[in-house]
PDB file of C-alpha atoms in Angstrom:
ATOM      1  CA  MET A1058     -58.151 -21.587  38.822  1.00 59.00           C
ATOM      2  CA  SER A1059     -59.140 -20.464  35.337  1.00 70.00           C
ATOM      3  CA  GLU A1060     -59.268 -22.724  32.327  1.00 77.00           C
ATOM      4  CA  PRO A1061     -56.264 -22.526  30.008  1.00 75.00           C
ATOM      5  CA  GLU A1062     -56.810 -20.564  26.825  1.00 75.00           C
ATOM      6  CA  VAL A1063     -56.881 -22.613  23.627  1.00 76.00           C
ATOM      7  CA  VAL A1064     -55.114 -20.859  20.773  1.00 78.00           C
ATOM      8  CA  GLN A1065     -55.129 -22.050  17.175  1.00 85.00           C
ATOM      9  CA  THR A1066     -51.803 -21.357  15.503  1.00 91.00           C
ATOM     10  CA  GLU A1067     -49.433 -22.899  12.995  1.00 94.00           C
ATOM     11  CA  VAL A1068     -46.157 -22.016  14.715  1.00 96.00           C
ATOM     12  CA  VAL A1069     -45.241 -21.306  18.319  1.00 96.00           C
ATOM     13  CA  VAL A1070     -42.087 -19.267  18.886  1.00 98.00           C
ATOM     14  CA  VAL A1071     -40.652 -19.494  22.389  1.00 98.00           C
ATOM     15  CA  GLY A1072     -39.022 -16.245  23.471  1.00 97.00           C
ATOM     16  CA  ALA A1073     -39.690 -12.605  22.559  1.00 97.00           C
ATOM     17  CA  GLY A1074     -36.062 -11.592  22.219  1.00 95.00           C
ATOM     18  CA  PRO A1075     -34.600 -10.286  18.963  1.00 95.00           C
ATOM     19  CA  THR A1076     -34.291 -13.752  17.408  1.00 96.00           C
ATOM     20  CA  GLY A1077     -37.796 -14.940  18.285  1.00 98.00           C
ATOM     21  CA  LEU A1078     -39.408 -11.669  17.225  1.00 98.00           C
ATOM     22  CA  THR A1079     -37.462 -11.609  13.953  1.00 98.00           C
ATOM     23  CA  LEU A1080     -38.692 -15.131  13.262  1.00 98.00           C
ATOM     24  CA  ALA A1081     -42.265 -14.064  14.065  1.00 99.00           C
ATOM     25  CA  CYS A1082     -41.932 -11.144  11.639  1.00 98.00           C
ATOM     26  CA  GLU A1083     -40.679 -13.390   8.852  1.00 98.00           C
ATOM     27  CA  LEU A1084     -43.309 -16.074   9.476  1.00 98.00           C
ATOM     28  CA  THR A1085     -46.211 -13.629   9.491  1.00 98.00           C
ATOM     29  CA  LEU A1086     -44.814 -11.954   6.381  1.00 96.00           C
ATOM     30  CA  ALA A1087     -45.136 -15.379   4.722  1.00 98.00           C
ATOM     31  CA  GLY A1088     -48.736 -15.705   5.938  1.00 97.00           C
ATOM     32  CA  VAL A1089     -48.045 -18.170   8.762  1.00 98.00           C
ATOM     33  CA  ARG A1090     -50.189 -17.842  11.904  1.00 97.00           C
ATOM     34  CA  THR A1091     -47.649 -17.266  14.650  1.00 98.00           C
ATOM     35  CA  LEU A1092     -47.823 -17.186  18.435  1.00 97.00           C
ATOM     36  CA  VAL A1093     -44.867 -15.909  20.483  1.00 98.00           C
ATOM     37  CA  LEU A1094     -44.677 -17.040  24.114  1.00 97.00           C
ATOM     38  CA  GLU A1095     -42.486 -14.987  26.466  1.00 97.00           C
ATOM     39  CA  LYS A1096     -41.886 -15.846  30.119  1.00 96.00           C
ATOM     40  CA  SER A1097     -41.336 -12.215  31.190  1.00 94.00           C
ATOM     41  CA  ALA A1098     -44.467 -10.267  32.033  1.00 94.00           C
ATOM     42  CA  GLN A1099     -43.084  -7.147  30.342  1.00 92.00           C
ATOM     43  CA  ARG A1100     -40.155  -6.068  28.221  1.00 87.00           C
ATOM     44  CA  VAL A1101     -37.107  -5.280  30.335  1.00 81.00           C
ATOM     45  CA  GLU A1102     -35.757  -1.847  29.456  1.00 78.00           C
ATOM     46  CA  GLN A1103     -32.196  -2.440  30.530  1.00 75.00           C
ATOM     47  CA  VAL A1104     -29.157  -2.706  28.346  1.00 70.00           C
ATOM     48  CA  LYS A1105     -28.495  -6.360  27.576  1.00 76.00           C
ATOM     49  CA  GLY A1106     -27.066  -5.716  24.149  1.00 74.00           C
ATOM     50  CA  GLY A1107     -25.841  -2.200  23.497  1.00 76.00           C
ATOM     51  CA  GLY A1108     -25.549  -2.168  19.744  1.00 82.00           C
ATOM     52  CA  ILE A1109     -26.270  -3.759  16.409  1.00 87.00           C
ATOM     53  CA  GLN A1110     -23.635  -5.079  14.055  1.00 85.00           C
ATOM     54  CA  PRO A1111     -23.389  -4.295  10.310  1.00 85.00           C
ATOM     55  CA  ARG A1112     -25.197  -7.459   9.142  1.00 88.00           C
ATOM     56  CA  THR A1113     -28.003  -6.892  11.638  1.00 91.00           C
ATOM     57  CA  ALA A1114     -28.328  -3.330  10.344  1.00 90.00           C
ATOM     58  CA  GLU A1115     -28.643  -4.683   6.788  1.00 91.00           C
ATOM     59  CA  LEU A1116     -31.389  -7.113   7.792  1.00 93.00           C
ATOM     60  CA  LEU A1117     -33.314  -4.458   9.710  1.00 94.00           C
ATOM     61  CA  GLU A1118     -33.011  -2.122   6.730  1.00 92.00           C
ATOM     62  CA  MET A1119     -34.385  -4.823   4.397  1.00 93.00           C
ATOM     63  CA  ARG A1120     -37.562  -4.833   6.493  1.00 94.00           C
ATOM     64  CA  GLY A1121     -37.787  -1.049   6.894  1.00 94.00           C
ATOM     65  CA  LEU A1122     -36.930  -1.052  10.595  1.00 94.00           C
ATOM     66  CA  LEU A1123     -33.431   0.425  10.640  1.00 91.00           C
ATOM     67  CA  GLY A1124     -34.285   4.079   9.972  1.00 87.00           C
ATOM     68  CA  PRO A1125     -36.293   4.724  13.142  1.00 84.00           C
ATOM     69  CA  LEU A1126     -33.720   2.872  15.247  1.00 85.00           C
ATOM     70  CA  VAL A1127     -30.755   4.757  13.806  1.00 80.00           C
ATOM     71  CA  THR A1128     -32.389   8.158  14.256  1.00 72.00           C
ATOM     72  CA  SER A1129     -32.940   7.297  17.904  1.00 54.00           C
ATOM     73  CA  ALA A1130     -29.471   5.802  18.303  1.00 50.00           C
ATOM     74  CA  ALA A1131     -26.986   7.663  20.429  1.00 49.00           C
ATOM     75  CA  ALA A1132     -24.102   7.278  18.007  1.00 50.00           C
ATOM     76  CA  ARG A1133     -22.052   4.956  15.942  1.00 56.00           C
ATOM     77  CA  VAL A1134     -20.065   2.667  18.159  1.00 54.00           C
ATOM     78  CA  PRO A1135     -16.297   3.018  17.904  1.00 54.00           C
ATOM     79  CA  THR A1136     -15.040  -0.036  16.080  1.00 58.00           C
ATOM     80  CA  GLY A1137     -12.906  -2.434  17.987  1.00 60.00           C
ATOM     81  CA  GLY A1138     -13.034  -3.801  21.443  1.00 64.00           C
ATOM     82  CA  HIS A1139     -10.881  -5.642  23.899  1.00 62.00           C
ATOM     83  CA  PHE A1140      -9.997  -9.140  24.955  1.00 67.00           C
ATOM     84  CA  ALA A1141      -8.143  -9.805  28.207  1.00 76.00           C
ATOM     85  CA  ALA A1142      -7.662  -6.033  28.566  1.00 74.00           C
ATOM     86  CA  LEU A1143      -5.812  -5.915  25.231  1.00 75.00           C
ATOM     87  CA  PRO A1144      -7.233  -3.691  22.484  1.00 76.00           C
ATOM     88  CA  VAL A1145      -8.664  -5.532  19.494  1.00 70.00           C
ATOM     89  CA  PRO A1146      -9.141  -3.261  16.474  1.00 73.00           C
ATOM     90  CA  LEU A1147     -12.029  -3.977  14.133  1.00 67.00           C
ATOM     91  CA  ASP A1148     -12.149  -2.174  10.831  1.00 69.00           C
ATOM     92  CA  CYS A1149     -15.546  -2.706   9.200  1.00 65.00           C
ATOM     93  CA  ALA A1150     -14.829  -0.255   6.358  1.00 69.00           C
ATOM     94  CA  PRO A1151     -13.687  -2.919   3.829  1.00 75.00           C
ATOM     95  CA  TRP A1152     -16.887  -4.920   4.314  1.00 71.00           C
ATOM     96  CA  ARG A1153     -19.301  -4.804   1.404  1.00 79.00           C
ATOM     97  CA  THR A1154     -22.187  -3.275   3.268  1.00 78.00           C
ATOM     98  CA  ARG A1155     -24.059   0.004   3.370  1.00 80.00           C
ATOM     99  CA  HIS A1156     -23.526   0.017   7.133  1.00 76.00           C
ATOM    100  CA  PRO A1157     -19.816  -0.635   7.836  1.00 76.00           C
ATOM    101  CA  PHE A1158     -20.110   0.281  11.497  1.00 77.00           C
ATOM    102  CA  PRO A1159     -21.885  -0.908  14.633  1.00 79.00           C
ATOM    103  CA  VAL A1160     -24.700   1.348  15.864  1.00 82.00           C
ATOM    104  CA  ALA A1161     -25.501   1.991  19.524  1.00 82.00           C
ATOM    105  CA  VAL A1162     -29.117   0.885  19.943  1.00 86.00           C
ATOM    106  CA  PRO A1163     -30.294  -0.791  23.157  1.00 86.00           C
ATOM    107  CA  GLN A1164     -31.617  -4.312  22.674  1.00 90.00           C
ATOM    108  CA  TRP A1165     -34.985  -3.388  24.171  1.00 91.00           C
ATOM    109  CA  LYS A1166     -35.508  -0.776  21.422  1.00 91.00           C
ATOM    110  CA  VAL A1167     -34.815  -3.408  18.758  1.00 93.00           C
ATOM    111  CA  GLU A1168     -37.222  -5.796  20.504  1.00 95.00           C
ATOM    112  CA  GLU A1169     -39.872  -3.076  20.694  1.00 95.00           C
ATOM    113  CA  ALA A1170     -39.634  -2.356  16.957  1.00 96.00           C
ATOM    114  CA  LEU A1171     -39.691  -6.051  16.055  1.00 97.00           C
ATOM    115  CA  GLU A1172     -42.660  -6.788  18.330  1.00 98.00           C
ATOM    116  CA  GLU A1173     -44.655  -3.872  16.927  1.00 97.00           C
ATOM    117  CA  ARG A1174     -43.982  -5.112  13.394  1.00 98.00           C
ATOM    118  CA  ALA A1175     -44.799  -8.742  14.204  1.00 98.00           C
ATOM    119  CA  VAL A1176     -48.097  -7.784  15.849  1.00 98.00           C
ATOM    120  CA  ALA A1177     -48.978  -5.421  12.989  1.00 98.00           C
ATOM    121  CA  GLN A1178     -48.467  -8.333  10.595  1.00 98.00           C
ATOM    122  CA  GLY A1179     -50.757 -10.599  12.622  1.00 98.00           C
ATOM    123  CA  ALA A1180     -48.548 -12.349  15.166  1.00 98.00           C
ATOM    124  CA  ARG A1181     -49.759 -12.690  18.709  1.00 97.00           C
ATOM    125  CA  VAL A1182     -47.332 -12.153  21.597  1.00 98.00           C
ATOM    126  CA  LEU A1183     -48.299 -13.578  24.982  1.00 96.00           C
ATOM    127  CA  ARG A1184     -46.219 -12.413  27.937  1.00 97.00           C
ATOM    128  CA  ASP A1185     -45.990 -14.057  31.336  1.00 96.00           C
ATOM    129  CA  ALA A1186     -46.284 -17.336  29.432  1.00 94.00           C
ATOM    130  CA  ALA A1187     -43.380 -19.596  30.346  1.00 93.00           C
ATOM    131  CA  VAL A1188     -43.062 -22.816  28.367  1.00 93.00           C
ATOM    132  CA  ARG A1189     -42.449 -25.650  30.806  1.00 92.00           C
ATOM    133  CA  ALA A1190     -42.906 -28.650  28.525  1.00 88.00           C
ATOM    134  CA  VAL A1191     -43.798 -29.598  24.985  1.00 84.00           C
ATOM    135  CA  GLU A1192     -45.767 -32.770  24.350  1.00 84.00           C
ATOM    136  CA  PRO A1193     -46.568 -34.064  20.871  1.00 81.00           C
ATOM    137  CA  ASP A1194     -50.098 -35.151  20.095  1.00 81.00           C
ATOM    138  CA  ASP A1195     -51.383 -37.556  17.427  1.00 84.00           C
ATOM    139  CA  GLU A1196     -50.624 -34.980  14.727  1.00 79.00           C
ATOM    140  CA  GLY A1197     -47.007 -34.484  15.797  1.00 68.00           C
TER     141      GLY A1197
END
């Protein structure tokens, strides 16, 4: 059995999904040494989330990530949905946003873009690294 690797970091983010990778991007942008631990050995290229909402589009645009995702997106998602087989209309047009529509982008593509950015900014992403416990030491 090999010795565990010792990594010096300021923040550990558990999970390389959209939320964890966005946090890693923001932390590294602020100069914080960041380590992302992900239990999966590789990114799963299956549709878990099929689109991004207007506010998510705004945030991705603020960081320069929306353009490449939108050009690769299949299409704008028709607004609305359903609940209990009943149609639920959703009109995003009145919202004060440059992107008043959902966009069809698979979650794995968003994760890929966020991970590339986080790593480019200095984050480290370790896959096949499940967190089983967290134990404080003398420093917290």
